[in-house]
CSV table of C-alpha atoms in Angstrom, one decimal:
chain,number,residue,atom,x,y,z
A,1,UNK,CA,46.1,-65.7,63.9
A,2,UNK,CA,45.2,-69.0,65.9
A,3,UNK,CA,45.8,-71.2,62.8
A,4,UNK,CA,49.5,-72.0,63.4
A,5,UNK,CA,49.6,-71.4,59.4
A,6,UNK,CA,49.0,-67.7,59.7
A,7,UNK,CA,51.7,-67.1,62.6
A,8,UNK,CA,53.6,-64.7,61.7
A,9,UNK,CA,57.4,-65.7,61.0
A,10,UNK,CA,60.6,-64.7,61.4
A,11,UNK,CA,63.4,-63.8,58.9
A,12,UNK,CA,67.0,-64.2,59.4
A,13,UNK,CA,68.9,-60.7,57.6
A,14,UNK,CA,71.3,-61.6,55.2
A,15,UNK,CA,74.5,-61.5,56.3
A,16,UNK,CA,76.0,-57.5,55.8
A,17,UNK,CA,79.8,-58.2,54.7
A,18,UNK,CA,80.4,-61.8,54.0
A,19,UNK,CA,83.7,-62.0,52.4
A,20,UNK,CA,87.2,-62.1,54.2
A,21,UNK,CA,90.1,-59.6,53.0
A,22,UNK,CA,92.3,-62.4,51.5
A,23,UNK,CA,88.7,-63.3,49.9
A,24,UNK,CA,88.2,-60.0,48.2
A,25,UNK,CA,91.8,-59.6,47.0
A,26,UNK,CA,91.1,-62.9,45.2
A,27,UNK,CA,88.1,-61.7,43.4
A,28,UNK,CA,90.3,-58.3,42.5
A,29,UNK,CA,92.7,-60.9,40.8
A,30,UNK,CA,89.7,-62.3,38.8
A,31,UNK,CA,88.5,-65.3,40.8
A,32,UNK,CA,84.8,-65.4,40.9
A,33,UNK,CA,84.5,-69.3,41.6
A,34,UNK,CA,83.9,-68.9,45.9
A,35,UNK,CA,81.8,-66.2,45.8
A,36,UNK,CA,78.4,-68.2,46.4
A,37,UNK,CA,80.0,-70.8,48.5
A,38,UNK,CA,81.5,-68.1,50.9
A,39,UNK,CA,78.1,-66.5,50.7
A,40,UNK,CA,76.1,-69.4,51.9
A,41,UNK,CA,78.5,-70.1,54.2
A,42,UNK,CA,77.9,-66.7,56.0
A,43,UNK,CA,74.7,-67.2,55.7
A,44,UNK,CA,74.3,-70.9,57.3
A,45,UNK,CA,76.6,-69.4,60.3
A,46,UNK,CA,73.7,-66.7,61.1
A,47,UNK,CA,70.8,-69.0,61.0
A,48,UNK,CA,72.6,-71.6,63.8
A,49,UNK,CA,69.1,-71.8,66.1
A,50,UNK,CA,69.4,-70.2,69.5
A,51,UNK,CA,69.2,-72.8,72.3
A,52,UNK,CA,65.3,-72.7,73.4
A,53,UNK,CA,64.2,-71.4,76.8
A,54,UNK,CA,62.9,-73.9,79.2
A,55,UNK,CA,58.7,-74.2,79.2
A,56,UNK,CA,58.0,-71.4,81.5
A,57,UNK,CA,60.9,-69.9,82.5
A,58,UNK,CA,60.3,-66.4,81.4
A,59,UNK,CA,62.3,-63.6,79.3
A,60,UNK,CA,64.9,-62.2,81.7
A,61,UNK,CA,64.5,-59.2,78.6
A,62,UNK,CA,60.9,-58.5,80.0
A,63,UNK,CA,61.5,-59.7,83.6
A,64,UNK,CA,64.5,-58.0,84.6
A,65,UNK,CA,64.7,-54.1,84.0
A,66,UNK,CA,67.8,-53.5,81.8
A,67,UNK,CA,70.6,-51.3,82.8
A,68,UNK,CA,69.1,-48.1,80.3
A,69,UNK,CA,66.1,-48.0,83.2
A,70,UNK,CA,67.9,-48.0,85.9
A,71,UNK,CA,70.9,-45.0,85.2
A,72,UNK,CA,70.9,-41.7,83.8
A,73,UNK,CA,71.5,-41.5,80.1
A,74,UNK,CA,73.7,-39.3,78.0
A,75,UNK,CA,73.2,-35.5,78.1
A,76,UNK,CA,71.6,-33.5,75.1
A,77,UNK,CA,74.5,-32.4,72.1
A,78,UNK,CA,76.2,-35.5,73.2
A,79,UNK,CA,76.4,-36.3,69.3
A,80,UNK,CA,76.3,-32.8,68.2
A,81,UNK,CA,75.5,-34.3,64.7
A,82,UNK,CA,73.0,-37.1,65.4
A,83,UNK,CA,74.3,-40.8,63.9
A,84,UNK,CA,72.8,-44.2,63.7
A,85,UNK,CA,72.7,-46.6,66.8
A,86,UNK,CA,75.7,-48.7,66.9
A,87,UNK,CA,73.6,-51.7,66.8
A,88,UNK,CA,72.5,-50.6,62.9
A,89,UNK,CA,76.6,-50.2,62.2
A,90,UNK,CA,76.3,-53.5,59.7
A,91,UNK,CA,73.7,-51.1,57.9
A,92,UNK,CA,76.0,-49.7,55.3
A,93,UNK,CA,76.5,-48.7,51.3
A,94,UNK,CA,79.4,-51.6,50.4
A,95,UNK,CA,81.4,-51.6,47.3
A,96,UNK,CA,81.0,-54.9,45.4
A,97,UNK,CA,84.0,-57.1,46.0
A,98,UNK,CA,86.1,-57.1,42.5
A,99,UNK,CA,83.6,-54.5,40.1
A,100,UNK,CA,86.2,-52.1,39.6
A,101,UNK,CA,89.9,-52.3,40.0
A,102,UNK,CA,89.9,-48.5,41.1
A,103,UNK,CA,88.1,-47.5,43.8
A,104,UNK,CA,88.2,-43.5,42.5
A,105,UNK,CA,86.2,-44.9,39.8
A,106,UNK,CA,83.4,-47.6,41.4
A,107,UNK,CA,80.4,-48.1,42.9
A,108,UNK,CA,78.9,-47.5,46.9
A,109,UNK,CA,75.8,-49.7,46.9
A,110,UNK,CA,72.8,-48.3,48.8
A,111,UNK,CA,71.5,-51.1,51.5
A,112,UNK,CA,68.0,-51.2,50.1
A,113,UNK,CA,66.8,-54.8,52.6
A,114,UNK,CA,67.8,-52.5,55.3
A,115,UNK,CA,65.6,-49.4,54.6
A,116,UNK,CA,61.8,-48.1,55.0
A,117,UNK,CA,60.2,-46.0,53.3
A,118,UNK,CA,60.7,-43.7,50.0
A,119,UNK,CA,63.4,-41.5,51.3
A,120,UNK,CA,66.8,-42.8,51.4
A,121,UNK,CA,68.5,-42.0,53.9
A,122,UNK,CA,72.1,-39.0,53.0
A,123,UNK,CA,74.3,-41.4,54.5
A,124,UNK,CA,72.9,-44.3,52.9
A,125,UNK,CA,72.8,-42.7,49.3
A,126,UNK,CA,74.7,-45.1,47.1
A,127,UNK,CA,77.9,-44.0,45.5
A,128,UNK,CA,78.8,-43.8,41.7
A,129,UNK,CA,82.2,-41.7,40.6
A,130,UNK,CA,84.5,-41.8,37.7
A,131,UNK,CA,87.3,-39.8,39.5
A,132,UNK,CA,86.6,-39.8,43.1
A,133,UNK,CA,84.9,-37.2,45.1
A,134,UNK,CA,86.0,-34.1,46.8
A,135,UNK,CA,85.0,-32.2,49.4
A,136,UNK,CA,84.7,-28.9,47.7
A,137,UNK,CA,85.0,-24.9,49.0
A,138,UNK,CA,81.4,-23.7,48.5
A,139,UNK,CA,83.0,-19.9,48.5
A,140,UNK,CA,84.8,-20.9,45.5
A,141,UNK,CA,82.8,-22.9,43.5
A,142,UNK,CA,81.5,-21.2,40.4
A,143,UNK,CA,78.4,-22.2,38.0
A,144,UNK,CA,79.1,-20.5,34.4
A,145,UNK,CA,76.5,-20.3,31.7
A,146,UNK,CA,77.1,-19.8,27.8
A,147,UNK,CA,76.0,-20.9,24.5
A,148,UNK,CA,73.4,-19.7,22.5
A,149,UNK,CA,71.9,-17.2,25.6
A,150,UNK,CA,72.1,-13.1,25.5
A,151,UNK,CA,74.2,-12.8,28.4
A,152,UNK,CA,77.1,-15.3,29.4
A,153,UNK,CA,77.1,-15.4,33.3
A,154,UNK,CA,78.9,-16.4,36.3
A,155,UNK,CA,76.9,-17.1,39.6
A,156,UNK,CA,78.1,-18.4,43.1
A,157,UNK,CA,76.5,-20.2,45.4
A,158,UNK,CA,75.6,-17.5,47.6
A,159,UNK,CA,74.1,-15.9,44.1
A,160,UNK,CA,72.1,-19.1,43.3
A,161,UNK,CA,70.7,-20.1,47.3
A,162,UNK,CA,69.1,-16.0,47.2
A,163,UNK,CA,67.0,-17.3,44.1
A,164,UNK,CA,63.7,-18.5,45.1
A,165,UNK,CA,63.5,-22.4,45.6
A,166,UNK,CA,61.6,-25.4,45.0
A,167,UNK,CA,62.0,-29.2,47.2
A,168,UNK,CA,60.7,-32.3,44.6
A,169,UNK,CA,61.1,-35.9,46.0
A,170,UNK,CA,62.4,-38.1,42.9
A,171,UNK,CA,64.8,-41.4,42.6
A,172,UNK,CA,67.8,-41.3,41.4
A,173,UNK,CA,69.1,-44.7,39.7
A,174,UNK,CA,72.6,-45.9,37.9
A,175,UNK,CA,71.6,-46.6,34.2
A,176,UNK,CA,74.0,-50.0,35.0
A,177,UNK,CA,71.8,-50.5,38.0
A,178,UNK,CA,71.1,-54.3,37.6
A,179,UNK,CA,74.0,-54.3,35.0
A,180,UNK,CA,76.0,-57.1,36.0
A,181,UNK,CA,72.9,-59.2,35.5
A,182,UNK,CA,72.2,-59.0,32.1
A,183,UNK,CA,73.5,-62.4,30.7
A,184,UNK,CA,73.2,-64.5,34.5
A,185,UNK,CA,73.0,-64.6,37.8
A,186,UNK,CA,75.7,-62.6,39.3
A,187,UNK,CA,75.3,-61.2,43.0
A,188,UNK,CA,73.3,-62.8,46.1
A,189,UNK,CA,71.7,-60.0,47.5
A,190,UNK,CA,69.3,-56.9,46.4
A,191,UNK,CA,71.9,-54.4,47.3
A,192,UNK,CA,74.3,-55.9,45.1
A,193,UNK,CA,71.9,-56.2,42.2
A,194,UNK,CA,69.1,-53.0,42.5
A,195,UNK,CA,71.9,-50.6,45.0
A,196,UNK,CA,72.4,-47.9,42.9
A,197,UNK,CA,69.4,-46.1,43.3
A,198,UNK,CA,68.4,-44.0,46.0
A,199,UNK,CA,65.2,-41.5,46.3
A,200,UNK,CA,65.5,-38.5,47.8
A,201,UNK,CA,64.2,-34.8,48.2
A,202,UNK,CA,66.1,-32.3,46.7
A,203,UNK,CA,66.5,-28.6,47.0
A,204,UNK,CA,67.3,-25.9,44.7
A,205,UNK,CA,66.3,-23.8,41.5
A,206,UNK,CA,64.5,-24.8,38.6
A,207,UNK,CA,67.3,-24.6,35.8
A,208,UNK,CA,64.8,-22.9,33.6
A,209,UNK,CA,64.6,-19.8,35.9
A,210,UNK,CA,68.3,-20.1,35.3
A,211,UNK,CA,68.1,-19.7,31.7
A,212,UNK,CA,65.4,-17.2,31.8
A,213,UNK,CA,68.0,-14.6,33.6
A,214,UNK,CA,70.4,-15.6,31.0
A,215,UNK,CA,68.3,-15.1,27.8
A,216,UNK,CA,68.6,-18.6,26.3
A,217,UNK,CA,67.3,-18.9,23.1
A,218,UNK,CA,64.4,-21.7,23.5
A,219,UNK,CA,64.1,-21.7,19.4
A,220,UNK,CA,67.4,-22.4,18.7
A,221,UNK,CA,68.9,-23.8,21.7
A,222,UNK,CA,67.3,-27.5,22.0
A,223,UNK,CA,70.3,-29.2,23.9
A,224,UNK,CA,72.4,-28.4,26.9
A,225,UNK,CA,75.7,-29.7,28.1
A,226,UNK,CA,76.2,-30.0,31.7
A,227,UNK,CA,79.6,-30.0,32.8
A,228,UNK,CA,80.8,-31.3,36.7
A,229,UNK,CA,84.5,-30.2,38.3
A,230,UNK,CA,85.3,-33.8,39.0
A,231,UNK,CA,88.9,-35.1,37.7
A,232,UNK,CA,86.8,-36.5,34.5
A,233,UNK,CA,84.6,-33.5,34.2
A,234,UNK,CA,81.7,-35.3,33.3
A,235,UNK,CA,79.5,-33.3,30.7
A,236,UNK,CA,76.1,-34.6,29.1
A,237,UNK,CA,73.2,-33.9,27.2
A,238,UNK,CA,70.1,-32.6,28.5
A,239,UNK,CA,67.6,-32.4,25.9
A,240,UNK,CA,65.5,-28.8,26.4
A,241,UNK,CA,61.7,-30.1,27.0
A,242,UNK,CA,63.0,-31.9,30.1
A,243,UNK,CA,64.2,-28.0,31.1
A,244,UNK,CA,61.4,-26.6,29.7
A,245,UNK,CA,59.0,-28.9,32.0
A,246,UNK,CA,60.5,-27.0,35.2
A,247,UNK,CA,61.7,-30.3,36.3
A,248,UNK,CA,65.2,-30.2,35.8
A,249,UNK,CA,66.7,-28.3,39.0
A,250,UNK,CA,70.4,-27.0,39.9
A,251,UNK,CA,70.0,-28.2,43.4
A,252,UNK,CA,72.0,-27.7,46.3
A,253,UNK,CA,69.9,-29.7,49.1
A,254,UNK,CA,69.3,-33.0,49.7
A,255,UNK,CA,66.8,-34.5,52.7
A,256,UNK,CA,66.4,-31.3,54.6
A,257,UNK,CA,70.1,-30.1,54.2
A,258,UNK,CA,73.2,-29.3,52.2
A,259,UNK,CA,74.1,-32.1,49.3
A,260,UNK,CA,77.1,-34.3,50.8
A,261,UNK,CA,80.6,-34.0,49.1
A,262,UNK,CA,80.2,-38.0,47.8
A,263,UNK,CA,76.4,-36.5,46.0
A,264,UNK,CA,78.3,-33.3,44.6
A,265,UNK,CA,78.6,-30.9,47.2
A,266,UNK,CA,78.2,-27.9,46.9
A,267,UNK,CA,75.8,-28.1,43.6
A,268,UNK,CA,74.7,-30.8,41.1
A,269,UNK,CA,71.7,-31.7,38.2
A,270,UNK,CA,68.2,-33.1,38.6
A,271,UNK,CA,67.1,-34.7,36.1
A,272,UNK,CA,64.1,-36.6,37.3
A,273,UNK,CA,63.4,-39.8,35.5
A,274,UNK,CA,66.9,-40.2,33.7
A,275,UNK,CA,69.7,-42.0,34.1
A,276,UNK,CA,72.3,-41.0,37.1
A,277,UNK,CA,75.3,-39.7,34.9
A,278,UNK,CA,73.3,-37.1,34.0
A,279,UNK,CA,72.7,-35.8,37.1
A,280,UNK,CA,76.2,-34.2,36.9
A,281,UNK,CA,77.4,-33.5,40.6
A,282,UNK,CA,79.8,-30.3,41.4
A,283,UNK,CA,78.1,-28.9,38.5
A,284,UNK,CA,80.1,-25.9,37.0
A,285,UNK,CA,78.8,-25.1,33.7
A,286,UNK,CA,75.7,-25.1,31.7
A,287,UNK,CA,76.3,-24.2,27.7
A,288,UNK,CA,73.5,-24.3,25.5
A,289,UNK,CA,73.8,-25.5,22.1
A,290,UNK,CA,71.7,-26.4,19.1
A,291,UNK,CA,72.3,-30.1,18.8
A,292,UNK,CA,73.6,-33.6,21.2
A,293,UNK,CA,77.3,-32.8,22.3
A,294,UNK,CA,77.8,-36.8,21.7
A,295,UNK,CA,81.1,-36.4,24.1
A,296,UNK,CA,82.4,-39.3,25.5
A,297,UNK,CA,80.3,-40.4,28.0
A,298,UNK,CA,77.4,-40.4,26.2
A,299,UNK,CA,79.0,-41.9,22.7
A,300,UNK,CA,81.5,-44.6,23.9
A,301,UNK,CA,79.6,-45.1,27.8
A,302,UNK,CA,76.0,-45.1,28.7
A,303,UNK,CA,75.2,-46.7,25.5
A,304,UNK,CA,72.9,-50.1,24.7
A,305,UNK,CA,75.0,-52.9,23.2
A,306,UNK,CA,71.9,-54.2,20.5
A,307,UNK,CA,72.1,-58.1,19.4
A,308,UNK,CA,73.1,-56.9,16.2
A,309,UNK,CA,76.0,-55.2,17.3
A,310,UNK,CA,75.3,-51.6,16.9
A,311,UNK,CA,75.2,-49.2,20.1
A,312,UNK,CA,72.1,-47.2,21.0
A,313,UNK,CA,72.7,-43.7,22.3
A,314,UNK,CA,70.6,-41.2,24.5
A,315,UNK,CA,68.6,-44.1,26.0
A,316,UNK,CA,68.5,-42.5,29.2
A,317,UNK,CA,65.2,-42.9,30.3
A,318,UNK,CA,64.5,-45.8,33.7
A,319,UNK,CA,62.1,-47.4,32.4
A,320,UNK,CA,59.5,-48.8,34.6
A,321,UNK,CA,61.2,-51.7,37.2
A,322,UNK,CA,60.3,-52.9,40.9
A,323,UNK,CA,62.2,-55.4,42.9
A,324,UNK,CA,60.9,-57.3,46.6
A,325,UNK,CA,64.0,-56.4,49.1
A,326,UNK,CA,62.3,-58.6,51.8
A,327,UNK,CA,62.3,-61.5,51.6
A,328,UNK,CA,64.8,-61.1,49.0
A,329,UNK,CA,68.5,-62.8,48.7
A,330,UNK,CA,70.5,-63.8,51.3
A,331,UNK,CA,67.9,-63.9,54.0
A,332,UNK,CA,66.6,-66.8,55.6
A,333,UNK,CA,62.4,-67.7,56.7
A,334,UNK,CA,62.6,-69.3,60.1
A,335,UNK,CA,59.5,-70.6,60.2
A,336,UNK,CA,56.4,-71.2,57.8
A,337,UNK,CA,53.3,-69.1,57.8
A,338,UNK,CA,52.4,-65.2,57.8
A,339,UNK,CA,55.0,-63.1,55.6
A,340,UNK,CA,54.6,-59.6,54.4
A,341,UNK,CA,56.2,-59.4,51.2
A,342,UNK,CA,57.6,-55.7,50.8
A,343,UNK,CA,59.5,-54.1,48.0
A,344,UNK,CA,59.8,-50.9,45.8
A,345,UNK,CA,58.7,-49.8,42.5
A,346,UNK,CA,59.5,-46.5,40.1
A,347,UNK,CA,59.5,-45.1,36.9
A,348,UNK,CA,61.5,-42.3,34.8
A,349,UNK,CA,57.8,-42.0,33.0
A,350,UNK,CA,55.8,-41.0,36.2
A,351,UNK,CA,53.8,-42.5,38.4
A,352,UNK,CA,53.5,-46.7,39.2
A,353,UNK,CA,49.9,-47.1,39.2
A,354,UNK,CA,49.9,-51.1,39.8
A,355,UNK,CA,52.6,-53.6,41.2
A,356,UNK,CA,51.8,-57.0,41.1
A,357,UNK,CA,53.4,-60.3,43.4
A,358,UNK,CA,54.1,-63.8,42.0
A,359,UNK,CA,55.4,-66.1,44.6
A,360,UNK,CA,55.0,-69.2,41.7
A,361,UNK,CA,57.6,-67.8,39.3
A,362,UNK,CA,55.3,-66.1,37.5
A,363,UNK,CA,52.3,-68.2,36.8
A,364,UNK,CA,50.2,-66.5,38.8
A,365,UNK,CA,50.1,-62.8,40.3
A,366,UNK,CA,47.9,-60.9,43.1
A,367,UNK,CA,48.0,-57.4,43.3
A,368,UNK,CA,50.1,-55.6,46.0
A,369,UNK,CA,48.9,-52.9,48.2
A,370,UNK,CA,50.7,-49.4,47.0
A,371,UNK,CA,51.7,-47.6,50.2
A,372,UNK,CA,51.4,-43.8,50.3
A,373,UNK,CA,52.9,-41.4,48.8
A,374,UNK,CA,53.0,-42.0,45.3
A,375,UNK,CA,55.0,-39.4,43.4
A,376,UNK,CA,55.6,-39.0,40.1
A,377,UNK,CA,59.8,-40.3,39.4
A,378,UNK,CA,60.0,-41.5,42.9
A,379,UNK,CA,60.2,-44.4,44.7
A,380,UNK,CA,56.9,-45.9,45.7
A,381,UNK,CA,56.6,-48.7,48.0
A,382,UNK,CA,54.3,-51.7,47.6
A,383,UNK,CA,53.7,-55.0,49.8
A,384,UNK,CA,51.1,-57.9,50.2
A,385,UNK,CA,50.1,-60.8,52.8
A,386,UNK,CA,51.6,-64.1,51.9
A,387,UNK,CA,51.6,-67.5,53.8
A,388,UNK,CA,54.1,-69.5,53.4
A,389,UNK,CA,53.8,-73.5,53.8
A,390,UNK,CA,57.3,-74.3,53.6
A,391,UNK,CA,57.1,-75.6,50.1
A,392,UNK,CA,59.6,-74.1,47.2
A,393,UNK,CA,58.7,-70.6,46.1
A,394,UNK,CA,59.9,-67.8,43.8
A,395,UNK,CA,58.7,-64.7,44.3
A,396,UNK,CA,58.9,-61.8,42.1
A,397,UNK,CA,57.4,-58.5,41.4
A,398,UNK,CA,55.8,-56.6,38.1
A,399,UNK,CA,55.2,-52.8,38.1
A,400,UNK,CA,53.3,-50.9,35.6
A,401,UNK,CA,53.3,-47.3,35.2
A,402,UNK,CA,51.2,-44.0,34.3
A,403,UNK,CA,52.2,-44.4,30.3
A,404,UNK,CA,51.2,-48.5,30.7
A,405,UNK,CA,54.1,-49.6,30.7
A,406,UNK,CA,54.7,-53.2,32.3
A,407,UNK,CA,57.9,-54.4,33.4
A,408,UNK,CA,59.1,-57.0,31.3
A,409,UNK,CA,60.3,-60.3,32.1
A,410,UNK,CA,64.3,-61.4,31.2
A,411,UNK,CA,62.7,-63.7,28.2
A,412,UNK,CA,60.9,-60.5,26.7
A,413,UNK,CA,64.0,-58.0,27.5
A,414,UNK,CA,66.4,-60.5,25.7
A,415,UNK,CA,64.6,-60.8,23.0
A,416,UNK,CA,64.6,-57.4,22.2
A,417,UNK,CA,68.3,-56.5,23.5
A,418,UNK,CA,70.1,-59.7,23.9
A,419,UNK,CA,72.4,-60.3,26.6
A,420,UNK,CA,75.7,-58.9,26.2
A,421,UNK,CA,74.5,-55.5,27.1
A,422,UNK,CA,75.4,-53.5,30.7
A,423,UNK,CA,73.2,-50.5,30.9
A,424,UNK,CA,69.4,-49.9,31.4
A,425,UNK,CA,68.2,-53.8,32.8
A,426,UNK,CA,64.7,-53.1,34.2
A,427,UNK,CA,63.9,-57.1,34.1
A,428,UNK,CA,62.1,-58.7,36.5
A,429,UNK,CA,63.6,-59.8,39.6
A,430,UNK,CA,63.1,-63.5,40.9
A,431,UNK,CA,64.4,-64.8,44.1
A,432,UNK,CA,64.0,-68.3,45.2
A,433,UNK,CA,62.3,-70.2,48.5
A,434,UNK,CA,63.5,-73.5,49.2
A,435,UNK,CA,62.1,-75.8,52.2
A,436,UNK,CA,64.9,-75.0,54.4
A,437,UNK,CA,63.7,-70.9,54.5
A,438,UNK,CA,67.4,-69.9,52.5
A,439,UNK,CA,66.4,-67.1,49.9
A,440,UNK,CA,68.5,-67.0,46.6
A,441,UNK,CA,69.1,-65.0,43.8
A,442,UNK,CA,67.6,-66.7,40.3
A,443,UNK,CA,66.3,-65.9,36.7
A,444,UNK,CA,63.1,-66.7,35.2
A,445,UNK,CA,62.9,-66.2,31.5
């Protein structure tokens, strides 16, 4: 890399929490108006240059042997449950200043231009409740199944965890993931607008095998209702094929161990490919019926505004969507030259077989490399070479899938669903390069 227009550069992170308290309790009271000038504020303070080091005078980093060479370090079990360095504390899921006015009934966003890899990590998993969470009594959480079976049961959680088990790696993603999007730009930065999805690998018992003990009747009984022991117990719709695929599991771990109390500790759905909500944490009851339960989550929520005013229902597929998280909003290019562009890509239909990088707004697309593994309803990561010259840029991404599907642009998605909708926006994502490195969040019809 000789040619000073291949040098690698250097990217400023965007800056983790950028608003002050009294800042945030003005966007609670509906004041919207700073929100990009405080951003860019933040963000001009991180990029101030260091002062350069003299021609020749060294790195005392590299010179001088730091303090961690020269002592004894902590003993083993120090942290008896290992944690994150404190250097990575800005690394965090954040609520979105103003979303919700209750915070029982909001949204953790997952970090995503801080992560690697496909597997998210359990304390980074992002957040979604409609009556807060609880840290539940496994040794007195119940899983009851009825309906139209031979034999109504009750299991525990010892009951279920002596069944034999299966571990699947699959995303999980908000069907308002993107939502605040749909008619403008809304957030800076790719936690704020693609946070609420994580992908992770989850442990437990193929609800089918469930329903086999039980004697469901496959004829009759199409349709499920799940039903969680949250405050709003949240019940939905599970159509039977997905069960009947072996798919669907009653899990109980998640990355090597138990689920955490925010992701439904002690139990909760799988329902690979479909929206979040129906993943119902603290899961508690499985009935199955012979038609949609069309209960209020799933008739008034969760539903597709149309252009012609009429709701959707039981669109709960994720569609095919991708989205570059470096260099992505927020973050600043230091210098011109060598960037790897990086990002992620899924689909609720299987597996992404192509993504594909603009960084012209869309005239023009390369493919990217597709990194390994790539799973079927999991996250699969993709990146390609790019030099930058310090001219304007806007980069974006475009992910196909297994079925063919291609990831449509805003102009085609509008067309077809306007813009006053909030759930299911799979669009592509553009963010902007201007000459002085700052990366911003745009639209490109």
């Amino acid at each position: 890399m000789a040619n000073i227009d291949t040098r690698p550069g250097r990217v400023r992170p965007a800056p983790e929490n950028f608003l002050t308290d009294e800042q945030i309790a003005a966007v609670k009271d509906g004041r919207r108006d700073f929100l990009r000038r405080a951003f860019v504020t933040a963000s001009a303070a991180m990029a101030a240059p260091a002062v350069a080091r003299a021609a020749g005078e060294g790195d005392p980093a590299i010179l001088n042997l730091p303090p961690w060479s020269t002592s004894l370090g902590q003993p083993v079990a120090a942290n008896p449950y290992g944690m994150p360095s404190k250097f990575e504390r800005g690394l965090q899921r954040r609520e979105s200043p103003g979303l919700t006015r209750v915070g029982g009934s909001s949204v953790a966003f997952t970090p995503l231009q801080g992560l690697f890899g496909i597997i998210t990590p359990s304390g980074l998993h992002f957040e979604r409740h409609h009556q807060g969470w609880h840290d539940v009594d496994p040794s007195k959480h119940r899983l009851m199944i009825n309906g139209l079976v031979k034999t109504n049961a009750v299991f525990t959680m010892d009951d279920i965890m002596r069944l034999p088990s299966v571990s699947r790696i699959h995303f999980i993603e908000c069907g308002a993931n993107t939502g605040m999007e749909w008619g403008n730009v809304a957030v800076p930065t790719v936690q704020y607008s693609h946070g609420m999805i994580s992908c992770s690998e989850f442990t437990g018992v193929p609800l089918k095998e469930i329903l086999d003990m039980c004697g469901a009747d496959y004829k009759k009984g199409r349709f499920v209702l799940a039903e969680g022991a949250d405050g709003s117990s949240m019940t939905r719709t599970i159509p039977m094929e997905l069960i009947e695929s072996g798919e669907v599991l009653v899990a109980y771990g998640m990355n090597g161990e138990m689920l955490r109390p925010e992701n439904g500790y002690p139990l909760r759905l799988v329902v690979p490919g479909v929206q979040g909500v129906s993943w119902v944490k603290w899961l508690r009851r499985i009935e199955v019926g012979d038609k949609p339960w069309a209960t209020k989550d799933e008739a008034v929520h969760y539903v597709d505004l149309m252009p012609d005013g009429l709701h959707r229902q039981y669109t709960s597929i994720q569609e095919c969507k991708s989205v570059i998280t470096t260099p992505s909003g927020g973050q600043l290019l230091l210098d011109k030259g060598f960037y790897n562009i990086s990002g992620m890509a899924w689909s609720g239909r299987g597996k992404v077989t192509r993504v594909d990088v603009s960084t012209d707004g869309g005239i023009n697309w390369r493919q990217a490399r597709l990194e390994t593994p790539v799973l079927s309803k999991a996250v699969t990561r993709f990146n390609i070479d790019w030099v930058w010259d310090g001219k304007p840029a806007i980069l974006q991404s475009r992910a196909v899938d297994e079925t063919g599907y291609v990831q449509p642009s805003y102009g085609q998605l509008r067309k077809v669903r306007g813009t006053k909708s909030i759930y299911h926006n799979n669009a592509i994502q553009s963010w902007k390069v201007v000459e002085s490195g700052e990366v911003s969040n745009v639209q490109v019809l």
